mmCIF file of C-alpha atoms in Angstrom:
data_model
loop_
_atom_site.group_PDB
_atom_site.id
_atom_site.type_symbol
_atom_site.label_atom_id
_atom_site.label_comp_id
_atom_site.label_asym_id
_atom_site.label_seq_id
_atom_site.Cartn_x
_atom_site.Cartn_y
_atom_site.Cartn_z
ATOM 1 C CA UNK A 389 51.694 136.465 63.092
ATOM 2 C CA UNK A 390 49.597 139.082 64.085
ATOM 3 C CA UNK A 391 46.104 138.888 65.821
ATOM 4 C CA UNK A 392 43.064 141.200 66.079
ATOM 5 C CA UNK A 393 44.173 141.224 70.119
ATOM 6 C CA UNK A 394 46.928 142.811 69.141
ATOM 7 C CA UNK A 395 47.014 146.920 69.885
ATOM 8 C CA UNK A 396 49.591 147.992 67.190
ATOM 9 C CA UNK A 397 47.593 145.864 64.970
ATOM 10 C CA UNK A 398 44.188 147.485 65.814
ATOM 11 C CA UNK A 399 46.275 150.790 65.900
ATOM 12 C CA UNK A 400 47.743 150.387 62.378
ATOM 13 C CA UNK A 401 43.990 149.159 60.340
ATOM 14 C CA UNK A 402 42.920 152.346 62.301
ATOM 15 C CA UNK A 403 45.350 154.435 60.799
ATOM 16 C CA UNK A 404 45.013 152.503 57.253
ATOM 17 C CA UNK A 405 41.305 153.561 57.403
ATOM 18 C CA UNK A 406 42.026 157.581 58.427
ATOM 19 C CA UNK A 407 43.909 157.841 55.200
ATOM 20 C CA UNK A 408 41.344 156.070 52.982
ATOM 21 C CA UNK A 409 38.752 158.513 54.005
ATOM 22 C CA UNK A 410 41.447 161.562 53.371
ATOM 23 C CA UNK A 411 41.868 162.243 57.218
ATOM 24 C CA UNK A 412 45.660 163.175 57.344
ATOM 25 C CA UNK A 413 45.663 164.610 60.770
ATOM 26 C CA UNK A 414 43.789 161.884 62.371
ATOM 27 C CA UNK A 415 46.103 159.198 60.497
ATOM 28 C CA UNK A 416 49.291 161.160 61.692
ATOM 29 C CA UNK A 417 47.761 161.220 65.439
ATOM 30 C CA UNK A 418 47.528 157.299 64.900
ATOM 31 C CA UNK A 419 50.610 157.367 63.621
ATOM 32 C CA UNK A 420 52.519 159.192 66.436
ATOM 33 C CA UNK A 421 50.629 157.119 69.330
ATOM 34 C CA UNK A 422 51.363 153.920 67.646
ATOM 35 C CA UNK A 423 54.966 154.842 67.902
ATOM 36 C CA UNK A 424 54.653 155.888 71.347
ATOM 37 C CA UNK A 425 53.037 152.720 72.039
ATOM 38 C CA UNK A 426 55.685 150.756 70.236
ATOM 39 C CA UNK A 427 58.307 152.646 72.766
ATOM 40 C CA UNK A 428 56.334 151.831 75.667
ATOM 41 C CA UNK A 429 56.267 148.141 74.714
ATOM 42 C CA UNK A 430 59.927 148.524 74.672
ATOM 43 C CA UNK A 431 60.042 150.434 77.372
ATOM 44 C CA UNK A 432 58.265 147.515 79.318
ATOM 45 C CA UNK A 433 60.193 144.670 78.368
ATOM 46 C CA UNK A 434 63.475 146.278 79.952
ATOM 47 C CA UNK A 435 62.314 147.863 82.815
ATOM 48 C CA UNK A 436 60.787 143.824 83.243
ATOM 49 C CA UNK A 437 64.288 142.268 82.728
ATOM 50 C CA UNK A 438 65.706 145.512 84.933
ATOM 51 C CA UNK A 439 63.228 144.105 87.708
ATOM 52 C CA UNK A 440 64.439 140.214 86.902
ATOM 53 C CA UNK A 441 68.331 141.170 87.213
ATOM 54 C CA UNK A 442 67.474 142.988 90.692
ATOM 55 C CA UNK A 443 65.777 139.832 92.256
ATOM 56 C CA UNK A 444 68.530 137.740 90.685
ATOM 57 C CA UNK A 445 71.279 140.276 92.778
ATOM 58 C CA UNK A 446 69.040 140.023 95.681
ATOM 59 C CA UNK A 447 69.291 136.588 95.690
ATOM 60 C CA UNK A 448 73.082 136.529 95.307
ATOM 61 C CA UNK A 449 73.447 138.798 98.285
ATOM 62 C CA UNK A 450 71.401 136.788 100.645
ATOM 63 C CA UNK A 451 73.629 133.935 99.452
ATOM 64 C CA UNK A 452 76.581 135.573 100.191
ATOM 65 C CA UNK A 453 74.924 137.355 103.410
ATOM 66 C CA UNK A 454 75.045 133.382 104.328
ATOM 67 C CA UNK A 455 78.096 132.320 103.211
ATOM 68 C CA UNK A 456 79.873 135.348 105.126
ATOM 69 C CA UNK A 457 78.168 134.086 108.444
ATOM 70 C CA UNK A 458 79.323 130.716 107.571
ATOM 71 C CA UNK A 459 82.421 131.854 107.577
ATOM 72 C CA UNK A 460 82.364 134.063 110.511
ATOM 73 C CA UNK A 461 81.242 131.364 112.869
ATOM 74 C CA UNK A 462 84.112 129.466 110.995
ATOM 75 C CA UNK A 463 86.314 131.248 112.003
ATOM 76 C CA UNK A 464 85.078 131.608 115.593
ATOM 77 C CA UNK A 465 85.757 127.745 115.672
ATOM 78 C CA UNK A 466 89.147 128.053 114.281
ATOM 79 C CA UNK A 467 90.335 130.294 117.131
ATOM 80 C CA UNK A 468 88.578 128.785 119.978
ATOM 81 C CA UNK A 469 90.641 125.208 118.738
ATOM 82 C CA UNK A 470 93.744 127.414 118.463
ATOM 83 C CA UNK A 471 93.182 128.235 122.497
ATOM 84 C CA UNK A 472 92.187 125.210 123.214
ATOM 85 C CA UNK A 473 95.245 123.339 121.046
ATOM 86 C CA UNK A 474 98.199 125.518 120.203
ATOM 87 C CA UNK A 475 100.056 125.189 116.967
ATOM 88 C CA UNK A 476 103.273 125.104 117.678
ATOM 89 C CA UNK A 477 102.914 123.035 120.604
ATOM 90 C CA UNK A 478 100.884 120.181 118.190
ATOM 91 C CA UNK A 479 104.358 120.893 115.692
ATOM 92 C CA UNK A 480 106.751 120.150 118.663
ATOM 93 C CA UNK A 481 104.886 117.149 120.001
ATOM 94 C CA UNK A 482 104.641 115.881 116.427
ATOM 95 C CA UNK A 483 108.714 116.051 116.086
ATOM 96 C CA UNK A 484 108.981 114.631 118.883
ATOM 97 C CA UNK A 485 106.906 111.738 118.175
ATOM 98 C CA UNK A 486 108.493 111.435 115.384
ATOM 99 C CA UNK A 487 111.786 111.255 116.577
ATOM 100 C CA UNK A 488 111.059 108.667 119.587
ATOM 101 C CA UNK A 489 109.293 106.436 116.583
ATOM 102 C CA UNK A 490 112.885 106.549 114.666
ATOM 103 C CA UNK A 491 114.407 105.925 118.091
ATOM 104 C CA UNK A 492 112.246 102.913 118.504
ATOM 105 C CA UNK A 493 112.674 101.650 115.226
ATOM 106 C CA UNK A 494 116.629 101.836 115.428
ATOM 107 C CA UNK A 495 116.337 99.782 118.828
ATOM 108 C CA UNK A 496 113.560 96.758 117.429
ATOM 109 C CA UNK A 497 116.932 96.534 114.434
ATOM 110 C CA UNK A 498 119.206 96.416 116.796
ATOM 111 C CA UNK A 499 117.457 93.945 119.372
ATOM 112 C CA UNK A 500 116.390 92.225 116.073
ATOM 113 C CA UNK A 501 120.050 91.751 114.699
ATOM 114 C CA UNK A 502 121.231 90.755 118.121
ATOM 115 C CA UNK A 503 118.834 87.675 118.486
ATOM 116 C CA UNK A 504 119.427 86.456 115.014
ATOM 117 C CA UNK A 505 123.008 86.129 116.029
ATOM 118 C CA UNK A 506 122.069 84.442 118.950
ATOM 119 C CA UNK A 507 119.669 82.477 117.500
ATOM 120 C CA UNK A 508 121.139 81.775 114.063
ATOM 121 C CA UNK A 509 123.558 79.485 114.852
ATOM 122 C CA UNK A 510 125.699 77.829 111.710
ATOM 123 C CA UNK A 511 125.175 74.328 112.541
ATOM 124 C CA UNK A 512 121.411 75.405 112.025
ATOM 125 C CA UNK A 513 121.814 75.535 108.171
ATOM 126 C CA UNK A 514 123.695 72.014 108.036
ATOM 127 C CA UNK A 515 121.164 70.558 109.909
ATOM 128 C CA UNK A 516 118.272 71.865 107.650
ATOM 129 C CA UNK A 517 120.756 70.989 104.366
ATOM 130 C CA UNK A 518 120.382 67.615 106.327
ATOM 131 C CA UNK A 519 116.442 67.281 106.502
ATOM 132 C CA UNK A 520 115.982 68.528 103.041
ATOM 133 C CA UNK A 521 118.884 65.392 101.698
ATOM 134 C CA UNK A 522 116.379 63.137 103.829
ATOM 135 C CA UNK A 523 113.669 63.889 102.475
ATOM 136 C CA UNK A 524 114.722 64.407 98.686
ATOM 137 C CA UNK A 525 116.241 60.476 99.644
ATOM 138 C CA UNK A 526 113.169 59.667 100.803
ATOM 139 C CA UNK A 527 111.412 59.976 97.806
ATOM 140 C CA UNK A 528 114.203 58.971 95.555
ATOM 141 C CA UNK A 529 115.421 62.319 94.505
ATOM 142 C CA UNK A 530 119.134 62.708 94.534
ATOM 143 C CA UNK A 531 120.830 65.933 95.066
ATOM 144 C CA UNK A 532 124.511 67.132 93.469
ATOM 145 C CA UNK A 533 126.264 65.974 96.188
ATOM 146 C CA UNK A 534 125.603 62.581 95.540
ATOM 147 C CA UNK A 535 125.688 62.982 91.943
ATOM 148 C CA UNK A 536 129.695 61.656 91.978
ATOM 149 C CA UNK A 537 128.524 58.148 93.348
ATOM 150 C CA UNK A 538 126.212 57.992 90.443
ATOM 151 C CA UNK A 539 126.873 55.138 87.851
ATOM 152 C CA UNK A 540 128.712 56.587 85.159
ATOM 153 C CA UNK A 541 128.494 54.793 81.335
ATOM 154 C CA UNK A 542 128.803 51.313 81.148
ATOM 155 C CA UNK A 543 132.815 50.990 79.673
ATOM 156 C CA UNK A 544 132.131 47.048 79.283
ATOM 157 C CA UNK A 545 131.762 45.867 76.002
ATOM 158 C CA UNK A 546 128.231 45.725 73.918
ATOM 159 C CA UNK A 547 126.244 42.434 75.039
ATOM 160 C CA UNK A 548 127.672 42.262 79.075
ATOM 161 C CA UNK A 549 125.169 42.933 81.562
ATOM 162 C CA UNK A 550 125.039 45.146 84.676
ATOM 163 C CA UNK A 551 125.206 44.043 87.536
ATOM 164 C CA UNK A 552 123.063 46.638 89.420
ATOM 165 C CA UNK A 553 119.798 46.562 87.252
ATOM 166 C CA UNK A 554 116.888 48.515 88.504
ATOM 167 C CA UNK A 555 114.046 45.945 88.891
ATOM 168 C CA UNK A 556 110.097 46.287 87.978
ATOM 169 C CA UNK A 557 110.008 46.132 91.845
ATOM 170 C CA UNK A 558 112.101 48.616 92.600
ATOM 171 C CA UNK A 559 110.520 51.360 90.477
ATOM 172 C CA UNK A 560 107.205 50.177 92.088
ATOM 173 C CA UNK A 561 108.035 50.853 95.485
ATOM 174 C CA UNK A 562 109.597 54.497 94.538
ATOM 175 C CA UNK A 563 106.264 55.079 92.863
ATOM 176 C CA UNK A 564 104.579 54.014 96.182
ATOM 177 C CA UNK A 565 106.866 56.046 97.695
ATOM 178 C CA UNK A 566 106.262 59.073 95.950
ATOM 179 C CA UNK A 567 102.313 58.466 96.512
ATOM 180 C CA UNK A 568 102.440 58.316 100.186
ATOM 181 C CA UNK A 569 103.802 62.177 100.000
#
């Protein structure tokens, strides 16, 4: 909306007025002025954003001014480390690191494989098949190997009794047995 501030406002009531009282030249003076004020207007808004862009590209250049003697003094570090620590001496070192490591590691198998033939002897696993039976008879548990002495069906006739009968006294002292663990 337009205001009374405005110039092209003032400009056009002006020129509005001229032709009411029959002034043609005056109204087409108006007339070409408030065009050339119109233009200037234009004029002024672009050379404004002309002047925005520049300070925008000033500012990019100073950042880039930076970043360039970022990477200049970057770059200064770079080859005062590659005096100081040459390349292909860190690649050699690092193969042969690499290769005494592997070295190492083959010898830790080998000294490892040698003591568990030394130390692994066979009657080691019989005696630990032994501790584990102990224990599994200790607490009433009976393993496969003992499973053929088990008491097969009874092939006596219906109504003869056992002989070996499991008492209440027996279970009782399995189950105090098995609390103890």
């Amino acid at each position: 909306m337009r205001t009374p501030s405005d110039t092209s406002w003032t400009q056009e009531l002006e020129i509005k007025k001229a032709a009411k009282e029959g002034n043609k030249q005056a109204a087409t003076v108006l007339a070409k002025q408030l065009v050339a004020l119109r233009k200037q207007k234009t004029k002024s808004y672009s050379v404004g954003s002309k002047i925005s862009s520049i300070g925008n590209q000033q500012k990019l250049m100073h950042s880039n001014m930076k970043m360039a003697g970022a990477m200049a003094t970057t770059t200064k570090t770079m080859q005062e480390m590659n005096k100081v620590m040459d390349p292909q001496k860190t690649a050699k070192m690092m193969q042969d690191f690499e290769k005494e490591s592997m070295k190492m590691g083959m010898s830790e198998e080998m000294i490892n494989d040698t003591l568990d033939d030394i130390l692994g002897e066979s009657g080691d696993e019989e005696e630990s098949d032994a501790v584990v039976n102990q224990v599994l008879d200790e607490i009433g548990i009976e393993i496969t190997g003992k499973m053929v002495s088990a008491p097969s069906a009874p092939s006596r006739g219906l109504g003869e009794t056992s002989k070996s009968r499991v008492t209440d006294d027996d279970i009782e002292k399995q189950l105090a047995a098995l609390k103890d663990l």
